[in-house]
Each structure stands twice: as structure tokens, then as C-alpha cells.
């Protein structure tokens, strides 16, 4: 069940009726990140663009393993998703409460969304830009710290910054989902041997400075059981906005099973 708080962030009211943050993957894939989506092999009309069939859209798997629907209560949207991903395909989707008959639930969880309401954003003199050449080191750091989804081309979603110690990458953070007016901060992680030095806070502030510079407001997500991350985000000026469900699904074998709610 989606639960939302009543608050303000970045000077703008956050309401379910108006905010693209209610369905951020859809907002990104039909907006600033349309170029990063996955084109269906089953034939997508050029007008639909990359990764979108009607009311369904999906990132390329090596960028971000998520799909989204314009309206998860609309059977037509689920039919579009089936056309996009094909039969018997596993796909992550959020936010969604209940898939139609025929879609097998493999796993799932709850995500907590936070928005910037009082964050002090500032550049960090030790933070260095990270790019495609740094991906092997970034993946190694992610494997040791498990900050959340990060794949071989996730770095293409936005700007990433890191801090090095004697040349070795020991902390990083960057941008993931971009929706109109908002950019998500993600992949916030620090090598266990270097924790307690405030590196994560410094990098979040530095990434936020770049987001603010182009006129966007930062937001981020955390797992509800990640108490350490939640305490950090709340202490530096983020406020919980909503909690929503993510599901890992397997698509039906036939199209006529795809949209029966």
C-alpha cells in the first residue's frame, strides 16, 4: 500500500495529484530518460520512442532493471507491458500493489522515498567526477557495500562523484532517476574501512549541489530496514514523503492473460 506524508519540499507542495514523484520511473522514462529505455523487439512504432509501448515503459536492463506503467490499475497498461517485455520475462516494477491474473509474483519489497526539505548542498573539493572508465571500480565498491541497484551502464543515468584514498575509490554517490523538476540521489556508499568520516554526507551534499545548480530538487530512496541510511538522510535535511511497493514479476505466457485485474 502506498502511504504518503503531507509536507513541502524545495519550496513546492508535494501532492499525489500533481507530483511526478508518485510514479518516478514512469515520469523519468517518458521524460528526461526516454533515451535510456529499451525498445521492444516485437516492433514499436517510431512515434512511441525507445522503451515505450502505449502505457508501459522500461529501462535497458544494463542501465536500471525497472519498468513502469502509466496506471497500474488499468488492464490496458499491463497488456502494453506484456507487448514490451514479451512472454515469460522477469521484470521489476514500481509502484504497484497487485498485478493482474497471470503475472507471477517472484519477489518484492517496500521502498521509502525522501525529498529534500532542508538540505545544505555544497561542492566538495575532494570529490572527483566518475564516468564509464571508472565502472569496474564502482561495481567493486557496490559489491562490497550493497547500496542498491547499480549495473554496468547505470553511470549513464546522471553525474557521479567519488572520493579516492591513495588512488583507490572509497566512497561514491550519484544521480539515478531524473523526472521533471527532480533528480534522485543514489548509489551512496562508503568502503567499510573508511566509514565514520562523513564521506557519504559530503558526497550527498556535493551531488545535490549539481542537481540544484540546474534547477532540480533532490530526492532519494531507502529500504525501510536500512536504519543507518534513514537516520543519515533525515539528519541532513531529507523528509520521508511516501512508502510504496516494488514487485518482481514474471509475465504471462500469452497476451490474453496479461491484463486481467
PDB file of C-alpha atoms in Angstrom:
ATOM      1  CA  UNK A   1       0.000   0.000   0.000  1.00  0.00           C
ATOM      2  CA  UNK A   2       1.282   3.466  -0.885  1.00  0.00           C
ATOM      3  CA  UNK A   3       1.437   5.765   2.142  1.00  0.00           C
ATOM      4  CA  UNK A   4       2.222   9.453   1.672  1.00  0.00           C
ATOM      5  CA  UNK A   5       3.110  12.207   4.119  1.00  0.00           C
ATOM      6  CA  UNK A   6       1.816  15.767   3.897  1.00  0.00           C
ATOM      7  CA  UNK A   7       4.859  18.010   3.534  1.00  0.00           C
ATOM      8  CA  UNK A   8       6.630  20.580   1.436  1.00  0.00           C
ATOM      9  CA  UNK A   9       9.939  20.167  -0.345  1.00  0.00           C
ATOM     10  CA  UNK A  10      12.093  22.507  -2.382  1.00  0.00           C
ATOM     11  CA  UNK A  11       9.509  25.229  -1.906  1.00  0.00           C
ATOM     12  CA  UNK A  12       6.826  23.319  -3.826  1.00  0.00           C
ATOM     13  CA  UNK A  13       3.833  21.413  -2.406  1.00  0.00           C
ATOM     14  CA  UNK A  14       4.094  17.637  -2.781  1.00  0.00           C
ATOM     15  CA  UNK A  15       0.702  16.090  -3.521  1.00  0.00           C
ATOM     16  CA  UNK A  16      -0.194  12.773  -5.100  1.00  0.00           C
ATOM     17  CA  UNK A  17      -2.292  14.509  -7.749  1.00  0.00           C
ATOM     18  CA  UNK A  18       0.468  16.709  -9.123  1.00  0.00           C
ATOM     19  CA  UNK A  19       3.901  15.262  -8.356  1.00  0.00           C
ATOM     20  CA  UNK A  20       5.839  13.132 -10.833  1.00  0.00           C
ATOM     21  CA  UNK A  21       7.435  11.525  -7.775  1.00  0.00           C
ATOM     22  CA  UNK A  22       4.307   9.431  -7.275  1.00  0.00           C
ATOM     23  CA  UNK A  23       5.388   7.303 -10.241  1.00  0.00           C
ATOM     24  CA  UNK A  24       9.042   8.282 -10.726  1.00  0.00           C
ATOM     25  CA  UNK A  25      10.150   5.522 -13.108  1.00  0.00           C
ATOM     26  CA  UNK A  26       7.300   6.342 -15.492  1.00  0.00           C
ATOM     27  CA  UNK A  27       7.983  10.076 -15.144  1.00  0.00           C
ATOM     28  CA  UNK A  28      11.643   9.510 -15.991  1.00  0.00           C
ATOM     29  CA  UNK A  29      11.103   7.142 -18.924  1.00  0.00           C
ATOM     30  CA  UNK A  30       8.532   9.418 -20.517  1.00  0.00           C
ATOM     31  CA  UNK A  31      10.623  12.499 -19.777  1.00  0.00           C
ATOM     32  CA  UNK A  32      14.346  13.167 -19.239  1.00  0.00           C
ATOM     33  CA  UNK A  33      15.361   9.479 -19.504  1.00  0.00           C
ATOM     34  CA  UNK A  34      13.380   8.462 -22.581  1.00  0.00           C
ATOM     35  CA  UNK A  35      16.676   7.943 -24.444  1.00  0.00           C
ATOM     36  CA  UNK A  36      17.771   5.277 -21.920  1.00  0.00           C
ATOM     37  CA  UNK A  37      14.786   2.995 -22.376  1.00  0.00           C
ATOM     38  CA  UNK A  38      14.521  -0.386 -24.042  1.00  0.00           C
ATOM     39  CA  UNK A  39      12.945  -0.774 -27.471  1.00  0.00           C
ATOM     40  CA  UNK A  40      10.658  -3.782 -27.806  1.00  0.00           C
ATOM     41  CA  UNK A  41      11.894  -6.469 -30.186  1.00  0.00           C
ATOM     42  CA  UNK A  42       8.262  -7.064 -31.121  1.00  0.00           C
ATOM     43  CA  UNK A  43       8.010  -3.863 -33.123  1.00  0.00           C
ATOM     44  CA  UNK A  44       7.435  -0.473 -31.543  1.00  0.00           C
ATOM     45  CA  UNK A  45       6.086   2.349 -33.722  1.00  0.00           C
ATOM     46  CA  UNK A  46       8.755   5.049 -34.035  1.00  0.00           C
ATOM     47  CA  UNK A  47       6.381   7.595 -32.504  1.00  0.00           C
ATOM     48  CA  UNK A  48       6.399   5.636 -29.246  1.00  0.00           C
ATOM     49  CA  UNK A  49      10.126   6.059 -28.821  1.00  0.00           C
ATOM     50  CA  UNK A  50      12.617   3.858 -27.034  1.00  0.00           C
ATOM     51  CA  UNK A  51      11.293   1.610 -24.328  1.00  0.00           C
ATOM     52  CA  UNK A  52       7.653   2.546 -24.521  1.00  0.00           C
ATOM     53  CA  UNK A  53       4.581   0.757 -25.774  1.00  0.00           C
ATOM     54  CA  UNK A  54       1.483   2.802 -25.009  1.00  0.00           C
ATOM     55  CA  UNK A  55       1.157   2.939 -21.234  1.00  0.00           C
ATOM     56  CA  UNK A  56       4.245   0.839 -20.421  1.00  0.00           C
ATOM     57  CA  UNK A  57       7.953   1.691 -20.474  1.00  0.00           C
ATOM     58  CA  UNK A  58      11.179   0.008 -19.439  1.00  0.00           C
ATOM     59  CA  UNK A  59      14.828   0.883 -18.952  1.00  0.00           C
ATOM     60  CA  UNK A  60      17.528  -1.044 -20.741  1.00  0.00           C
ATOM     61  CA  UNK A  61      18.414  -3.895 -18.414  1.00  0.00           C
ATOM     62  CA  UNK A  62      22.088  -2.963 -18.074  1.00  0.00           C
ATOM     63  CA  UNK A  63      21.137   0.570 -17.010  1.00  0.00           C
ATOM     64  CA  UNK A  64      18.344   0.084 -14.482  1.00  0.00           C
ATOM     65  CA  UNK A  65      16.260  -3.078 -14.206  1.00  0.00           C
ATOM     66  CA  UNK A  66      12.867  -1.427 -13.802  1.00  0.00           C
ATOM     67  CA  UNK A  67       9.714  -0.948 -15.827  1.00  0.00           C
ATOM     68  CA  UNK A  68       6.751   1.311 -15.142  1.00  0.00           C
ATOM     69  CA  UNK A  69       3.091   1.737 -16.033  1.00  0.00           C
ATOM     70  CA  UNK A  70       1.175   4.963 -16.504  1.00  0.00           C
ATOM     71  CA  UNK A  71      -1.595   3.486 -14.346  1.00  0.00           C
ATOM     72  CA  UNK A  72      -1.107   0.117 -12.626  1.00  0.00           C
ATOM     73  CA  UNK A  73      -4.872  -0.261 -12.197  1.00  0.00           C
ATOM     74  CA  UNK A  74      -5.523  -0.152 -15.961  1.00  0.00           C
ATOM     75  CA  UNK A  75      -5.599  -3.586 -17.678  1.00  0.00           C
ATOM     76  CA  UNK A  76      -4.583  -1.949 -20.966  1.00  0.00           C
ATOM     77  CA  UNK A  77      -1.309  -0.814 -19.391  1.00  0.00           C
ATOM     78  CA  UNK A  78      -0.483  -4.394 -18.392  1.00  0.00           C
ATOM     79  CA  UNK A  79      -1.214  -5.549 -21.944  1.00  0.00           C
ATOM     80  CA  UNK A  80       1.203  -2.888 -23.183  1.00  0.00           C
ATOM     81  CA  UNK A  81       3.848  -4.086 -20.723  1.00  0.00           C
ATOM     82  CA  UNK A  82       3.403  -7.643 -21.963  1.00  0.00           C
ATOM     83  CA  UNK A  83       3.894  -6.452 -25.538  1.00  0.00           C
ATOM     84  CA  UNK A  84       7.040  -4.606 -24.457  1.00  0.00           C
ATOM     85  CA  UNK A  85       8.731  -7.375 -22.452  1.00  0.00           C
ATOM     86  CA  UNK A  86       7.317 -10.491 -24.127  1.00  0.00           C
ATOM     87  CA  UNK A  87       6.070 -13.750 -22.546  1.00  0.00           C
ATOM     88  CA  UNK A  88       7.790 -15.432 -19.612  1.00  0.00           C
ATOM     89  CA  UNK A  89      10.034 -12.460 -18.831  1.00  0.00           C
ATOM     90  CA  UNK A  90      11.017 -11.314 -15.344  1.00  0.00           C
ATOM     91  CA  UNK A  91      10.580  -7.607 -14.724  1.00  0.00           C
ATOM     92  CA  UNK A  92      10.715  -5.259 -11.743  1.00  0.00           C
ATOM     93  CA  UNK A  93       8.006  -2.644 -11.488  1.00  0.00           C
ATOM     94  CA  UNK A  94       7.090   0.115  -9.046  1.00  0.00           C
ATOM     95  CA  UNK A  95       4.836   1.366  -7.628  1.00  0.00           C
ATOM     96  CA  UNK A  96       2.340  -1.496  -7.835  1.00  0.00           C
ATOM     97  CA  UNK A  97       0.098  -3.157  -5.268  1.00  0.00           C
ATOM     98  CA  UNK A  98      -1.461  -6.081  -7.129  1.00  0.00           C
ATOM     99  CA  UNK A  99      -0.613  -7.449 -10.598  1.00  0.00           C
ATOM    100  CA  UNK A 100      -3.291  -8.941 -12.851  1.00  0.00           C
ATOM    101  CA  UNK A 101      -4.085 -12.627 -13.005  1.00  0.00           C
ATOM    102  CA  UNK A 102      -1.385 -14.432 -14.971  1.00  0.00           C
ATOM    103  CA  UNK A 103       1.526 -12.300 -13.750  1.00  0.00           C
ATOM    104  CA  UNK A 104       3.574 -14.389 -11.314  1.00  0.00           C
ATOM    105  CA  UNK A 105       4.926 -12.626  -8.227  1.00  0.00           C
ATOM    106  CA  UNK A 106       8.526 -13.762  -7.687  1.00  0.00           C
ATOM    107  CA  UNK A 107       9.527 -11.248  -5.029  1.00  0.00           C
ATOM    108  CA  UNK A 108       9.072  -7.715  -3.832  1.00  0.00           C
ATOM    109  CA  UNK A 109       9.567  -5.162  -1.120  1.00  0.00           C
ATOM    110  CA  UNK A 110       8.820  -1.660   0.069  1.00  0.00           C
ATOM    111  CA  UNK A 111      10.756   1.495  -0.724  1.00  0.00           C
ATOM    112  CA  UNK A 112      10.837   4.693   1.324  1.00  0.00           C
ATOM    113  CA  UNK A 113      11.011   7.936  -0.654  1.00  0.00           C
ATOM    114  CA  UNK A 114      12.626  11.036   0.836  1.00  0.00           C
ATOM    115  CA  UNK A 115      12.657  14.587  -0.520  1.00  0.00           C
ATOM    116  CA  UNK A 116      14.973  17.491   0.160  1.00  0.00           C
ATOM    117  CA  UNK A 117      13.281  19.897   2.567  1.00  0.00           C
ATOM    118  CA  UNK A 118      16.280  21.422   4.368  1.00  0.00           C
ATOM    119  CA  UNK A 119      19.463  20.018   2.825  1.00  0.00           C
ATOM    120  CA  UNK A 120      22.611  22.157   2.725  1.00  0.00           C
ATOM    121  CA  UNK A 121      24.055  21.466  -0.715  1.00  0.00           C
ATOM    122  CA  UNK A 122      27.681  22.338  -1.390  1.00  0.00           C
ATOM    123  CA  UNK A 123      30.542  21.188  -3.636  1.00  0.00           C
ATOM    124  CA  UNK A 124      33.310  19.088  -2.110  1.00  0.00           C
ATOM    125  CA  UNK A 125      36.921  19.827  -3.076  1.00  0.00           C
ATOM    126  CA  UNK A 126      37.906  16.140  -2.820  1.00  0.00           C
ATOM    127  CA  UNK A 127      35.004  14.790  -4.872  1.00  0.00           C
ATOM    128  CA  UNK A 128      36.025  13.787  -8.388  1.00  0.00           C
ATOM    129  CA  UNK A 129      33.748  13.003 -11.355  1.00  0.00           C
ATOM    130  CA  UNK A 130      33.270   9.323 -12.174  1.00  0.00           C
ATOM    131  CA  UNK A 131      32.497   8.006 -15.641  1.00  0.00           C
ATOM    132  CA  UNK A 132      32.498   4.881 -17.818  1.00  0.00           C
ATOM    133  CA  UNK A 133      36.231   4.279 -17.283  1.00  0.00           C
ATOM    134  CA  UNK A 134      35.596   4.065 -13.527  1.00  0.00           C
ATOM    135  CA  UNK A 135      32.790   1.491 -13.763  1.00  0.00           C
ATOM    136  CA  UNK A 136      34.917  -1.548 -12.736  1.00  0.00           C
ATOM    137  CA  UNK A 137      35.927   0.223  -9.517  1.00  0.00           C
ATOM    138  CA  UNK A 138      32.369   1.444  -8.957  1.00  0.00           C
ATOM    139  CA  UNK A 139      30.972  -2.066  -9.366  1.00  0.00           C
ATOM    140  CA  UNK A 140      33.573  -3.405  -6.949  1.00  0.00           C
ATOM    141  CA  UNK A 141      32.599  -0.812  -4.334  1.00  0.00           C
ATOM    142  CA  UNK A 142      28.909  -1.566  -4.869  1.00  0.00           C
ATOM    143  CA  UNK A 143      29.538  -5.297  -4.449  1.00  0.00           C
ATOM    144  CA  UNK A 144      31.219  -4.665  -1.101  1.00  0.00           C
ATOM    145  CA  UNK A 145      28.668  -2.181   0.245  1.00  0.00           C
ATOM    146  CA  UNK A 146      25.321  -3.106  -1.420  1.00  0.00           C
ATOM    147  CA  UNK A 147      23.777   0.400  -1.683  1.00  0.00           C
ATOM    148  CA  UNK A 148      21.101  -0.782  -4.130  1.00  0.00           C
ATOM    149  CA  UNK A 149      20.769  -1.477  -7.861  1.00  0.00           C
ATOM    150  CA  UNK A 150      23.822  -0.480  -9.884  1.00  0.00           C
ATOM    151  CA  UNK A 151      24.654  -2.005 -13.256  1.00  0.00           C
ATOM    152  CA  UNK A 152      27.307  -1.683 -15.924  1.00  0.00           C
ATOM    153  CA  UNK A 153      25.666   1.346 -17.568  1.00  0.00           C
ATOM    154  CA  UNK A 154      23.911   2.922 -14.574  1.00  0.00           C
ATOM    155  CA  UNK A 155      26.560   5.631 -14.700  1.00  0.00           C
ATOM    156  CA  UNK A 156      24.840   6.932 -17.857  1.00  0.00           C
ATOM    157  CA  UNK A 157      21.783   7.978 -15.835  1.00  0.00           C
ATOM    158  CA  UNK A 158      23.455  11.101 -14.468  1.00  0.00           C
ATOM    159  CA  UNK A 159      26.517  12.592 -12.782  1.00  0.00           C
ATOM    160  CA  UNK A 160      28.536  10.522 -10.296  1.00  0.00           C
ATOM    161  CA  UNK A 161      31.138  11.703  -7.810  1.00  0.00           C
ATOM    162  CA  UNK A 162      33.700   9.757  -5.825  1.00  0.00           C
ATOM    163  CA  UNK A 163      36.346  10.219  -3.165  1.00  0.00           C
ATOM    164  CA  UNK A 164      39.657   8.391  -3.502  1.00  0.00           C
ATOM    165  CA  UNK A 165      42.270   7.449  -0.942  1.00  0.00           C
ATOM    166  CA  UNK A 166      45.730   6.991  -2.441  1.00  0.00           C
ATOM    167  CA  UNK A 167      44.076   6.424  -5.800  1.00  0.00           C
ATOM    168  CA  UNK A 168      41.542   3.841  -4.574  1.00  0.00           C
ATOM    169  CA  UNK A 169      37.821   4.608  -4.790  1.00  0.00           C
ATOM    170  CA  UNK A 170      36.484   4.555  -1.216  1.00  0.00           C
ATOM    171  CA  UNK A 171      33.133   6.374  -1.489  1.00  0.00           C
ATOM    172  CA  UNK A 172      30.689   7.492  -4.157  1.00  0.00           C
ATOM    173  CA  UNK A 173      27.232   8.865  -4.849  1.00  0.00           C
ATOM    174  CA  UNK A 174      25.409   9.953  -7.975  1.00  0.00           C
ATOM    175  CA  UNK A 175      22.204  10.596  -9.875  1.00  0.00           C
ATOM    176  CA  UNK A 176      19.717   7.932 -10.904  1.00  0.00           C
ATOM    177  CA  UNK A 177      16.110   8.770 -11.814  1.00  0.00           C
ATOM    178  CA  UNK A 178      15.515  12.151 -13.415  1.00  0.00           C
ATOM    179  CA  UNK A 179      11.937  13.360 -13.546  1.00  0.00           C
ATOM    180  CA  UNK A 180      10.682  16.830 -14.430  1.00  0.00           C
ATOM    181  CA  UNK A 181      11.941  19.139 -11.697  1.00  0.00           C
ATOM    182  CA  UNK A 182      13.527  16.394  -9.597  1.00  0.00           C
ATOM    183  CA  UNK A 183      16.670  14.217  -9.599  1.00  0.00           C
ATOM    184  CA  UNK A 184      17.245  11.153  -7.444  1.00  0.00           C
ATOM    185  CA  UNK A 185      20.479  10.738  -5.475  1.00  0.00           C
ATOM    186  CA  UNK A 186      21.552   7.101  -5.408  1.00  0.00           C
ATOM    187  CA  UNK A 187      24.458   4.643  -5.040  1.00  0.00           C
ATOM    188  CA  UNK A 188      25.520   6.352  -1.814  1.00  0.00           C
ATOM    189  CA  UNK A 189      28.196   4.059  -0.380  1.00  0.00           C
ATOM    190  CA  UNK A 190      31.450   4.073   1.565  1.00  0.00           C
ATOM    191  CA  UNK A 191      34.103   1.392   1.902  1.00  0.00           C
ATOM    192  CA  UNK A 192      33.631  -0.246   5.330  1.00  0.00           C
ATOM    193  CA  UNK A 193      37.225   0.593   6.275  1.00  0.00           C
ATOM    194  CA  UNK A 194      36.555   4.318   5.780  1.00  0.00           C
ATOM    195  CA  UNK A 195      33.149   4.736   7.436  1.00  0.00           C
ATOM    196  CA  UNK A 196      32.634   7.237  10.230  1.00  0.00           C
ATOM    197  CA  UNK A 197      34.430  10.058   8.409  1.00  0.00           C
ATOM    198  CA  UNK A 198      31.318  11.726   6.984  1.00  0.00           C
ATOM    199  CA  UNK A 199      32.171  10.826   3.384  1.00  0.00           C
ATOM    200  CA  UNK A 200      28.601   9.850   2.470  1.00  0.00           C
ATOM    201  CA  UNK A 201      27.235  13.141   3.805  1.00  0.00           C
ATOM    202  CA  UNK A 202      29.826  15.127   1.884  1.00  0.00           C
ATOM    203  CA  UNK A 203      29.051  13.320  -1.351  1.00  0.00           C
ATOM    204  CA  UNK A 204      25.282  13.666  -0.955  1.00  0.00           C
ATOM    205  CA  UNK A 205      25.726  17.403  -0.442  1.00  0.00           C
ATOM    206  CA  UNK A 206      28.051  17.627  -3.457  1.00  0.00           C
ATOM    207  CA  UNK A 207      25.730  15.683  -5.774  1.00  0.00           C
ATOM    208  CA  UNK A 208      22.827  17.801  -4.520  1.00  0.00           C
ATOM    209  CA  UNK A 209      24.758  20.967  -5.374  1.00  0.00           C
ATOM    210  CA  UNK A 210      24.931  19.887  -9.017  1.00  0.00           C
ATOM    211  CA  UNK A 211      21.231  18.999  -9.023  1.00  0.00           C
ATOM    212  CA  UNK A 212      20.280  22.355  -7.523  1.00  0.00           C
ATOM    213  CA  UNK A 213      22.530  24.182  -9.984  1.00  0.00           C
ATOM    214  CA  UNK A 214      20.376  23.065 -12.916  1.00  0.00           C
ATOM    215  CA  UNK A 215      17.169  23.957 -11.073  1.00  0.00           C
ATOM    216  CA  UNK A 216      16.080  20.499  -9.859  1.00  0.00           C
ATOM    217  CA  UNK A 217      15.329  19.357  -6.314  1.00  0.00           C
ATOM    218  CA  UNK A 218      16.979  16.210  -4.903  1.00  0.00           C
ATOM    219  CA  UNK A 219      15.079  13.155  -3.716  1.00  0.00           C
ATOM    220  CA  UNK A 220      16.179   9.630  -2.836  1.00  0.00           C
ATOM    221  CA  UNK A 221      15.010   6.189  -1.758  1.00  0.00           C
ATOM    222  CA  UNK A 222      15.978   3.803   1.023  1.00  0.00           C
ATOM    223  CA  UNK A 223      14.931   0.386   2.243  1.00  0.00           C
ATOM    224  CA  UNK A 224      12.710   0.640   5.331  1.00  0.00           C
ATOM    225  CA  UNK A 225      15.055  -1.610   7.320  1.00  0.00           C
ATOM    226  CA  UNK A 226      18.154   0.467   6.493  1.00  0.00           C
ATOM    227  CA  UNK A 227      18.057   2.449   9.726  1.00  0.00           C
ATOM    228  CA  UNK A 228      21.578   3.832   9.283  1.00  0.00           C
ATOM    229  CA  UNK A 229      20.794   5.389   5.890  1.00  0.00           C
ATOM    230  CA  UNK A 230      17.434   6.728   7.060  1.00  0.00           C
ATOM    231  CA  UNK A 231      18.996   8.399  10.117  1.00  0.00           C
ATOM    232  CA  UNK A 232      21.636   9.987   7.889  1.00  0.00           C
ATOM    233  CA  UNK A 233      19.170  11.319   5.336  1.00  0.00           C
ATOM    234  CA  UNK A 234      16.818  12.735   7.951  1.00  0.00           C
ATOM    235  CA  UNK A 235      19.698  14.326   9.874  1.00  0.00           C
ATOM    236  CA  UNK A 236      20.935  16.280   6.857  1.00  0.00           C
ATOM    237  CA  UNK A 237      17.596  17.626   5.655  1.00  0.00           C
ATOM    238  CA  UNK A 238      15.555  14.952   3.866  1.00  0.00           C
ATOM    239  CA  UNK A 239      11.961  14.201   4.871  1.00  0.00           C
ATOM    240  CA  UNK A 240      10.070  10.988   4.246  1.00  0.00           C
ATOM    241  CA  UNK A 241       7.385  11.511   1.608  1.00  0.00           C
ATOM    242  CA  UNK A 242       5.909   8.093   0.863  1.00  0.00           C
ATOM    243  CA  UNK A 243       6.325   4.338   1.029  1.00  0.00           C
ATOM    244  CA  UNK A 244       5.420   2.212  -1.967  1.00  0.00           C
ATOM    245  CA  UNK A 245       5.648  -1.383  -3.089  1.00  0.00           C
ATOM    246  CA  UNK A 246       8.027  -2.875  -5.651  1.00  0.00           C
ATOM    247  CA  UNK A 247       7.333  -6.251  -7.253  1.00  0.00           C
ATOM    248  CA  UNK A 248       9.490  -8.661  -9.223  1.00  0.00           C
ATOM    249  CA  UNK A 249       7.151 -10.365 -11.693  1.00  0.00           C
ATOM    250  CA  UNK A 250       7.173 -12.937 -14.454  1.00  0.00           C
ATOM    251  CA  UNK A 251       5.000 -12.043 -17.440  1.00  0.00           C
ATOM    252  CA  UNK A 252       2.271 -14.414 -18.658  1.00  0.00           C
ATOM    253  CA  UNK A 253       2.844 -16.814 -21.487  1.00  0.00           C
ATOM    254  CA  UNK A 254       0.109 -15.310 -23.666  1.00  0.00           C
ATOM    255  CA  UNK A 255      -1.170 -11.790 -24.325  1.00  0.00           C
ATOM    256  CA  UNK A 256      -4.785 -12.586 -23.391  1.00  0.00           C
ATOM    257  CA  UNK A 257      -3.630 -13.300 -19.810  1.00  0.00           C
ATOM    258  CA  UNK A 258      -1.736 -10.056 -19.406  1.00  0.00           C
ATOM    259  CA  UNK A 259      -4.339  -7.533 -18.289  1.00  0.00           C
ATOM    260  CA  UNK A 260      -6.940  -9.352 -16.216  1.00  0.00           C
ATOM    261  CA  UNK A 261      -7.199  -7.441 -12.931  1.00  0.00           C
TER     262      UNK A 261
END
